[in-house]
Amino acid sequence: MKILQVIDRVEVGGAERVFLDLTSLLLDKGFRVDTLCISAQGKQYDTIDTRANSMFLNRKSKYSILTMWKCAAICSKYDIVHVHMRFTYAYVRMAQLVSFRKFKIVFHDHFGDIEKDRSIPWSLKGIFCPHYYIGVSNTLYTWSKDFLRINNTNTWLLRNTIIPHNVSNNNDAKYGERKWLVVSNLRETKNIEFAVDLALKMNRKLTIVGQVLNNEYSIRLKAFIEQHLTLTLLENEQNVQSLMGAYSLALHTAKSESGPLVLMEYLAQGLPFVAYETGEVANILKDILPQCFLKSFDESDWINKIEHIEQNPPSATYLKSLFETYFGPEKYINQCLAIYQQVVNS
């Protein structure tokens, strides 16, 4: 089975992390896996597994027929064309249509704002409607059946995973310092200012690890962070898991998520967290770790939860065991391969 993983560019983000990790996991299983970036290489292009043949289309115009033909010619050489993210899928599907080539596209939907926006974009309507669909959350999986009307046999729920890194954790030191961590790109849905307000009110040191985007929210938040000595911003950090041992608590304040991968990273590194109840990780763990999730953004509720976690943190061993049970990479890759087999046989 020959597999092509496709994405627009390899930036810092959840979908990009899945693209990279899935490529490595498939290679570990002995499959022929190559990668294709459509419009640019991106900041993390060099981290693509070197065992894969990494191709870069270097698209200059969205509507270049010649580039679409090149894209379709590459895709037609593979049994599975696994496409990540909605706008990338739209381009690959358009390339397929204009070239009249036949290949099987598996669309992997990472859309994080599904809790707020359930509309059907033009890129998934009519002749663009995916024949094979993977949702990273139960909400996306259900949405694909209810709104896109995709056949039940051609739509799957594939919860995300991450590959844990072996890093040393100095637990005795970090719990004494009461240092907090937020890992999130700076955009409005992530609601990072809420975490900042909590840290300032509770007199905690807070480090935010994420990419500063070129928008008003991101620029304004960065300027505010730089005015406070207890707030730190780390941009474009390549190995976030290696930092987690220095912190006593993580926060996740996003208003809408499909995953998120960062909660899996906290679990895998045994770092306690408090998070808003959104996304697939919350759906699975909210009854197992009720002390870690909240259903509102009531500030007093968050303060109470945080103080409880700081005084009674769950053990790192327990958190790591939850990661392996529900989100381990071995379980993930086996589920993905079962999907591929169904597609190939259809």
Short mmCIF file of C-alpha atoms in Angstrom, two decimals:
data_model
loop_
_atom_site.label_atom_id
_atom_site.label_comp_id
_atom_site.label_asym_id
_atom_site.label_seq_id
_atom_site.Cartn_x
_atom_site.Cartn_y
_atom_site.Cartn_z
CA MET A 1 0.00 0.00 0.00
CA LYS A 2 1.44 3.38 -1.07
CA ILE A 3 0.28 6.35 0.99
CA LEU A 4 0.62 10.09 0.36
CA GLN A 5 0.13 12.54 3.24
CA VAL A 6 -0.90 15.98 1.97
CA ILE A 7 -1.04 19.37 3.71
CA ASP A 8 -0.81 23.00 2.62
CA ARG A 9 2.34 23.76 4.63
CA VAL A 10 3.99 22.44 7.80
CA GLU A 11 3.48 25.19 10.36
CA VAL A 12 3.12 25.06 14.16
CA GLY A 13 -0.35 23.64 14.83
CA GLY A 14 -2.43 20.61 15.71
CA ALA A 15 -3.22 19.38 12.20
CA GLU A 16 0.41 19.79 11.20
CA ARG A 17 1.47 17.80 14.26
CA VAL A 18 -0.85 14.95 13.24
CA PHE A 19 0.52 15.10 9.68
CA LEU A 20 4.08 14.74 10.99
CA ASP A 21 3.38 12.07 13.60
CA LEU A 22 1.16 9.98 11.34
CA THR A 23 3.86 9.95 8.68
CA SER A 24 6.38 8.58 11.20
CA LEU A 25 3.96 6.03 12.65
CA LEU A 26 3.14 4.64 9.21
CA LEU A 27 6.82 4.43 8.31
CA ASP A 28 7.47 2.59 11.58
CA LYS A 29 4.91 0.00 10.43
CA GLY A 30 6.86 -0.54 7.21
CA PHE A 31 4.57 1.25 4.74
CA ARG A 32 5.66 3.34 1.78
CA VAL A 33 4.73 6.88 2.83
CA ASP A 34 5.52 10.15 1.06
CA THR A 35 4.47 13.72 1.83
CA LEU A 36 3.30 16.63 -0.28
CA CYS A 37 3.11 20.30 0.72
CA ILE A 38 1.02 22.42 -1.60
CA SER A 39 1.76 26.13 -1.27
CA ALA A 40 4.81 26.53 0.99
CA GLN A 41 7.17 24.42 3.04
CA GLY A 42 6.39 26.05 6.39
CA LYS A 43 8.48 26.52 9.52
CA GLN A 44 8.49 22.81 10.45
CA TYR A 45 9.11 21.34 6.99
CA ASP A 46 12.57 20.17 8.06
CA THR A 47 11.00 18.01 10.80
CA ILE A 48 9.26 15.68 8.32
CA ASP A 49 10.55 12.15 8.82
CA THR A 50 13.57 11.74 6.55
CA ARG A 51 12.47 8.23 5.57
CA ALA A 52 9.63 9.79 3.55
CA ASN A 53 10.07 11.34 0.11
CA SER A 54 9.05 14.95 0.84
CA MET A 55 7.63 16.83 -2.14
CA PHE A 56 6.93 20.56 -2.37
CA LEU A 57 4.51 21.76 -5.07
CA ASN A 58 5.36 25.47 -4.57
CA ARG A 59 1.95 26.65 -5.77
CA LYS A 60 2.04 30.34 -6.72
CA SER A 61 -1.60 30.72 -7.77
CA LYS A 62 -4.68 28.91 -6.47
CA TYR A 63 -6.04 28.69 -10.00
CA SER A 64 -3.00 27.56 -11.96
CA ILE A 65 -4.22 24.65 -14.09
CA LEU A 66 -0.66 23.48 -14.72
CA THR A 67 0.05 23.22 -10.98
CA MET A 68 -3.23 21.39 -10.46
CA TRP A 69 -2.21 18.91 -13.13
CA LYS A 70 1.13 18.38 -11.39
CA CYS A 71 -0.67 17.82 -8.09
CA ALA A 72 -3.06 15.29 -9.62
CA ALA A 73 -0.22 13.49 -11.41
CA ILE A 74 1.58 13.01 -8.09
CA CYS A 75 -1.56 11.88 -6.26
CA SER A 76 -2.48 9.34 -8.92
CA LYS A 77 0.62 7.26 -8.07
CA TYR A 78 -0.72 6.35 -4.60
CA ASP A 79 -3.33 3.95 -3.23
CA ILE A 80 -4.35 6.42 -0.50
CA VAL A 81 -4.16 10.21 -0.70
CA HIS A 82 -4.64 11.36 2.89
CA VAL A 83 -5.42 15.09 2.90
CA HIS A 84 -5.35 17.23 6.05
CA MET A 85 -7.47 20.37 6.55
CA ARG A 86 -10.40 21.75 4.60
CA PHE A 87 -8.73 24.23 2.24
CA THR A 88 -6.08 21.67 1.29
CA TYR A 89 -8.76 19.09 0.54
CA ALA A 90 -10.61 21.60 -1.68
CA TYR A 91 -7.47 22.16 -3.74
CA VAL A 92 -6.65 18.47 -4.16
CA ARG A 93 -10.26 17.71 -5.10
CA MET A 94 -10.24 20.55 -7.65
CA ALA A 95 -6.99 19.18 -9.09
CA GLN A 96 -8.62 15.78 -9.41
CA LEU A 97 -11.66 17.22 -11.20
CA VAL A 98 -9.77 19.36 -13.72
CA SER A 99 -7.29 16.57 -14.54
CA PHE A 100 -9.91 13.77 -14.75
CA ARG A 101 -7.53 11.51 -12.84
CA LYS A 102 -8.74 8.81 -10.48
CA PHE A 103 -7.32 8.39 -6.98
CA LYS A 104 -8.84 7.84 -3.57
CA ILE A 105 -8.87 10.93 -1.35
CA VAL A 106 -9.30 10.43 2.39
CA PHE A 107 -10.22 13.80 3.88
CA HIS A 108 -9.04 14.32 7.48
CA ASP A 109 -11.08 17.12 9.09
CA HIS A 110 -9.32 18.98 11.94
CA PHE A 111 -11.75 21.94 12.06
CA GLY A 112 -11.48 23.29 15.61
CA ASP A 113 -14.40 25.72 15.61
CA ILE A 114 -17.09 23.11 14.97
CA GLU A 115 -18.79 23.91 18.30
CA LYS A 116 -19.41 27.45 17.04
CA ASP A 117 -19.75 26.94 13.29
CA ARG A 118 -21.59 23.94 11.84
CA SER A 119 -22.22 25.44 8.42
CA ILE A 120 -21.10 23.58 5.30
CA PRO A 121 -18.35 25.47 3.44
CA TRP A 122 -18.48 25.60 -0.34
CA SER A 123 -15.39 23.39 -0.42
CA LEU A 124 -17.40 20.44 0.97
CA LYS A 125 -20.60 20.89 -1.03
CA GLY A 126 -21.85 19.20 -4.21
CA ILE A 127 -19.12 17.58 -6.28
CA PHE A 128 -16.62 18.58 -3.55
CA CYS A 129 -18.37 16.51 -0.89
CA PRO A 130 -15.79 13.98 0.39
CA HIS A 131 -16.33 10.34 -0.43
CA TYR A 132 -14.14 9.27 2.51
CA TYR A 133 -14.18 11.36 5.69
CA ILE A 134 -12.23 11.20 8.98
CA GLY A 135 -13.25 13.44 11.89
CA VAL A 136 -10.93 13.99 14.84
CA SER A 137 -13.83 14.43 17.27
CA ASN A 138 -17.22 12.87 17.77
CA THR A 139 -18.80 16.25 17.00
CA LEU A 140 -17.13 16.35 13.56
CA TYR A 141 -17.95 12.68 12.95
CA THR A 142 -21.64 13.26 13.71
CA TRP A 143 -21.65 16.50 11.71
CA SER A 144 -20.33 14.69 8.62
CA LYS A 145 -23.23 12.27 8.71
CA ASP A 146 -25.96 14.76 9.61
CA PHE A 147 -24.88 17.67 7.41
CA LEU A 148 -22.72 16.24 4.62
CA ARG A 149 -24.84 13.07 4.44
CA ILE A 150 -21.80 10.87 3.88
CA ASN A 151 -22.50 7.15 3.88
CA ASN A 152 -21.96 5.62 7.33
CA THR A 153 -19.49 3.11 5.90
CA ASN A 154 -17.29 5.93 4.56
CA THR A 155 -16.98 8.16 7.61
CA TRP A 156 -14.85 7.45 10.68
CA LEU A 157 -13.94 8.90 14.06
CA LEU A 158 -10.17 8.89 14.56
CA ARG A 159 -9.21 10.60 17.78
CA ASN A 160 -5.84 12.31 17.66
CA THR A 161 -2.66 11.06 19.21
CA ILE A 162 0.81 12.44 19.89
CA ILE A 163 4.17 10.73 20.13
CA PRO A 164 5.40 11.21 23.72
CA HIS A 165 8.95 12.44 24.18
CA ASN A 166 11.19 11.01 26.88
CA VAL A 167 12.08 14.03 29.02
CA SER A 168 13.19 14.40 32.63
CA ASN A 169 10.73 15.98 35.09
CA ASN A 170 11.81 17.66 38.31
CA ASN A 171 8.50 17.30 40.14
CA ASP A 172 9.74 18.42 43.59
CA ALA A 173 10.97 21.75 42.25
CA LYS A 174 8.03 22.61 40.01
CA TYR A 175 5.29 22.17 42.61
CA GLY A 176 7.04 24.56 44.97
CA GLU A 177 7.26 27.34 42.39
CA ARG A 178 3.61 27.38 41.23
CA LYS A 179 4.49 28.09 37.60
CA TRP A 180 1.79 27.79 34.96
CA LEU A 181 1.98 26.86 31.29
CA VAL A 182 -0.30 27.60 28.33
CA VAL A 183 0.51 26.05 24.95
CA SER A 184 -1.55 27.69 22.23
CA ASN A 185 -1.19 29.77 19.11
CA LEU A 186 -2.38 33.32 19.66
CA ARG A 187 -5.81 33.60 18.12
CA GLU A 188 -9.13 34.76 19.51
CA THR A 189 -10.83 31.37 19.86
CA LYS A 190 -8.02 30.28 22.21
CA ASN A 191 -9.17 32.86 24.80
CA ILE A 192 -5.66 33.22 26.19
CA GLU A 193 -6.44 36.53 27.86
CA PHE A 194 -8.61 34.62 30.34
CA ALA A 195 -5.59 32.55 31.44
CA VAL A 196 -3.52 35.74 31.66
CA ASP A 197 -6.13 37.40 33.90
CA LEU A 198 -6.19 34.36 36.21
CA ALA A 199 -2.41 34.31 36.51
CA LEU A 200 -2.25 38.00 37.37
CA LYS A 201 -5.11 37.76 39.86
CA MET A 202 -3.65 34.68 41.59
CA ASN A 203 -0.07 36.01 41.45
CA ARG A 204 1.33 33.09 39.44
CA LYS A 205 4.08 33.06 36.85
CA LEU A 206 2.69 32.14 33.42
CA THR A 207 4.55 31.04 30.31
CA ILE A 208 2.67 31.03 27.00
CA VAL A 209 4.15 28.92 24.22
CA GLY A 210 2.71 29.66 20.81
CA GLN A 211 2.95 31.31 17.45
CA VAL A 212 2.17 35.01 17.18
CA LEU A 213 -0.17 35.39 14.23
CA ASN A 214 -0.53 38.51 12.15
CA ASN A 215 -3.87 39.68 13.48
CA GLU A 216 -5.11 42.35 15.90
CA TYR A 217 -5.79 39.92 18.76
CA SER A 218 -2.36 38.33 18.57
CA ILE A 219 -0.48 41.62 18.34
CA ARG A 220 -2.49 43.19 21.18
CA LEU A 221 -2.02 40.18 23.46
CA LYS A 222 1.72 40.03 22.80
CA ALA A 223 2.06 43.72 23.67
CA PHE A 224 0.18 43.18 26.94
CA ILE A 225 2.32 40.17 27.91
CA GLU A 226 5.51 42.14 27.38
CA GLN A 227 4.35 44.71 29.98
CA HIS A 228 4.28 42.18 32.87
CA LEU A 229 7.35 40.55 34.40
CA THR A 230 5.38 37.48 35.55
CA LEU A 231 4.26 36.72 31.98
CA THR A 232 6.54 35.10 29.39
CA LEU A 233 5.92 34.38 25.72
CA LEU A 234 7.93 31.75 23.82
CA GLU A 235 7.42 31.86 20.06
CA ASN A 236 7.94 28.96 17.63
CA GLU A 237 9.17 26.49 20.23
CA GLN A 238 9.97 23.22 18.46
CA ASN A 239 9.88 20.78 21.40
CA VAL A 240 7.16 21.87 23.82
CA GLN A 241 7.07 18.57 25.69
CA SER A 242 10.65 19.08 26.84
CA LEU A 243 9.57 22.23 28.71
CA MET A 244 6.69 20.74 30.67
CA GLY A 245 8.72 19.36 33.55
CA ALA A 246 9.40 22.90 34.77
CA TYR A 247 5.72 23.69 35.42
CA SER A 248 3.27 22.75 38.15
CA LEU A 249 0.04 23.35 36.20
CA ALA A 250 -1.19 23.90 32.66
CA LEU A 251 -4.29 25.79 31.57
CA HIS A 252 -6.36 25.36 28.45
CA THR A 253 -8.93 28.13 27.99
CA ALA A 254 -9.98 27.73 24.33
CA LYS A 255 -13.68 28.24 23.67
CA SER A 256 -13.86 25.61 20.93
CA GLU A 257 -11.63 22.65 20.05
CA SER A 258 -11.76 19.41 18.10
CA GLY A 259 -8.89 17.73 20.02
CA PRO A 260 -6.88 19.33 21.37
CA LEU A 261 -3.44 17.76 21.02
CA VAL A 262 -1.96 19.87 23.78
CA LEU A 263 -4.09 18.17 26.45
CA MET A 264 -2.66 14.85 25.26
CA GLU A 265 0.83 16.29 25.63
CA TYR A 266 0.06 17.38 29.19
CA LEU A 267 -1.23 13.88 29.96
CA ALA A 268 1.74 12.16 28.31
CA GLN A 269 4.16 14.24 30.39
CA GLY A 270 2.13 13.84 33.60
CA LEU A 271 1.42 17.57 33.91
CA PRO A 272 -1.84 18.42 35.76
CA PHE A 273 -4.14 20.84 33.94
CA VAL A 274 -7.39 22.76 34.20
CA ALA A 275 -9.33 23.13 30.95
CA TYR A 276 -12.60 24.36 29.51
CA GLU A 277 -14.82 21.42 28.58
CA THR A 278 -14.60 21.36 24.79
CA GLY A 279 -13.21 18.84 22.31
CA GLU A 280 -12.72 15.09 22.21
CA VAL A 281 -10.26 14.84 25.11
CA ALA A 282 -12.79 16.54 27.40
CA ASN A 283 -15.58 14.26 26.16
CA ILE A 284 -13.57 11.20 27.18
CA LEU A 285 -11.98 12.40 30.42
CA LYS A 286 -14.50 14.78 32.00
CA ASP A 287 -16.00 12.00 34.13
CA ILE A 288 -12.62 10.42 34.88
CA LEU A 289 -10.91 13.71 35.80
CA PRO A 290 -13.81 15.96 36.84
CA GLN A 291 -11.40 18.14 38.83
CA CYS A 292 -9.70 19.16 35.58
CA PHE A 293 -12.64 20.44 33.52
CA LEU A 294 -15.12 23.33 33.72
CA LYS A 295 -18.29 24.05 31.74
CA SER A 296 -18.15 27.85 32.00
CA PHE A 297 -15.71 30.73 32.25
CA ASP A 298 -16.83 31.83 35.67
CA GLU A 299 -13.63 33.20 37.19
CA SER A 300 -14.38 32.09 40.76
CA ASP A 301 -15.01 28.51 39.58
CA TRP A 302 -11.64 28.47 37.82
CA ILE A 303 -9.86 29.82 40.87
CA ASN A 304 -11.46 27.13 43.05
CA LYS A 305 -10.52 24.37 40.59
CA ILE A 306 -6.96 25.62 40.28
CA GLU A 307 -6.46 25.87 44.04
CA HIS A 308 -7.83 22.35 44.45
CA ILE A 309 -5.49 20.94 41.76
CA GLU A 310 -2.49 22.78 43.21
CA GLN A 311 -3.18 21.31 46.65
CA ASN A 312 -4.16 17.83 45.40
CA PRO A 313 -2.43 17.23 42.02
CA PRO A 314 -3.14 13.89 40.32
CA SER A 315 -0.01 11.78 40.07
CA ALA A 316 2.08 11.96 36.92
CA THR A 317 1.95 8.17 36.65
CA TYR A 318 -1.85 8.20 36.64
CA LEU A 319 -2.06 10.92 33.99
CA LYS A 320 0.40 9.06 31.77
CA SER A 321 -1.63 5.86 32.12
CA LEU A 322 -4.75 7.71 30.96
CA PHE A 323 -2.90 8.91 27.88
CA GLU A 324 -1.81 5.39 26.95
CA THR A 325 -5.28 3.94 27.56
CA TYR A 326 -7.25 6.44 25.51
CA PHE A 327 -4.85 8.20 23.14
CA GLY A 328 -1.80 5.96 22.72
CA PRO A 329 -0.10 5.99 19.28
CA GLU A 330 -0.26 2.19 18.82
CA LYS A 331 -4.03 2.19 19.14
CA TYR A 332 -4.23 5.19 16.82
CA ILE A 333 -2.14 3.76 13.99
CA ASN A 334 -4.01 0.46 14.04
CA GLN A 335 -7.33 2.30 13.69
CA CYS A 336 -5.92 4.39 10.85
CA LEU A 337 -4.69 1.31 8.99
CA ALA A 338 -8.10 -0.33 9.35
CA ILE A 339 -9.63 2.76 7.68
CA TYR A 340 -7.10 2.58 4.83
CA GLN A 341 -7.91 -1.06 4.26
CA GLN A 342 -11.63 -0.30 3.99
CA VAL A 343 -10.91 2.48 1.49
CA VAL A 344 -8.63 0.32 -0.64
CA ASN A 345 -11.19 -2.50 -0.67
CA SER A 346 -14.14 -0.24 -1.56
#
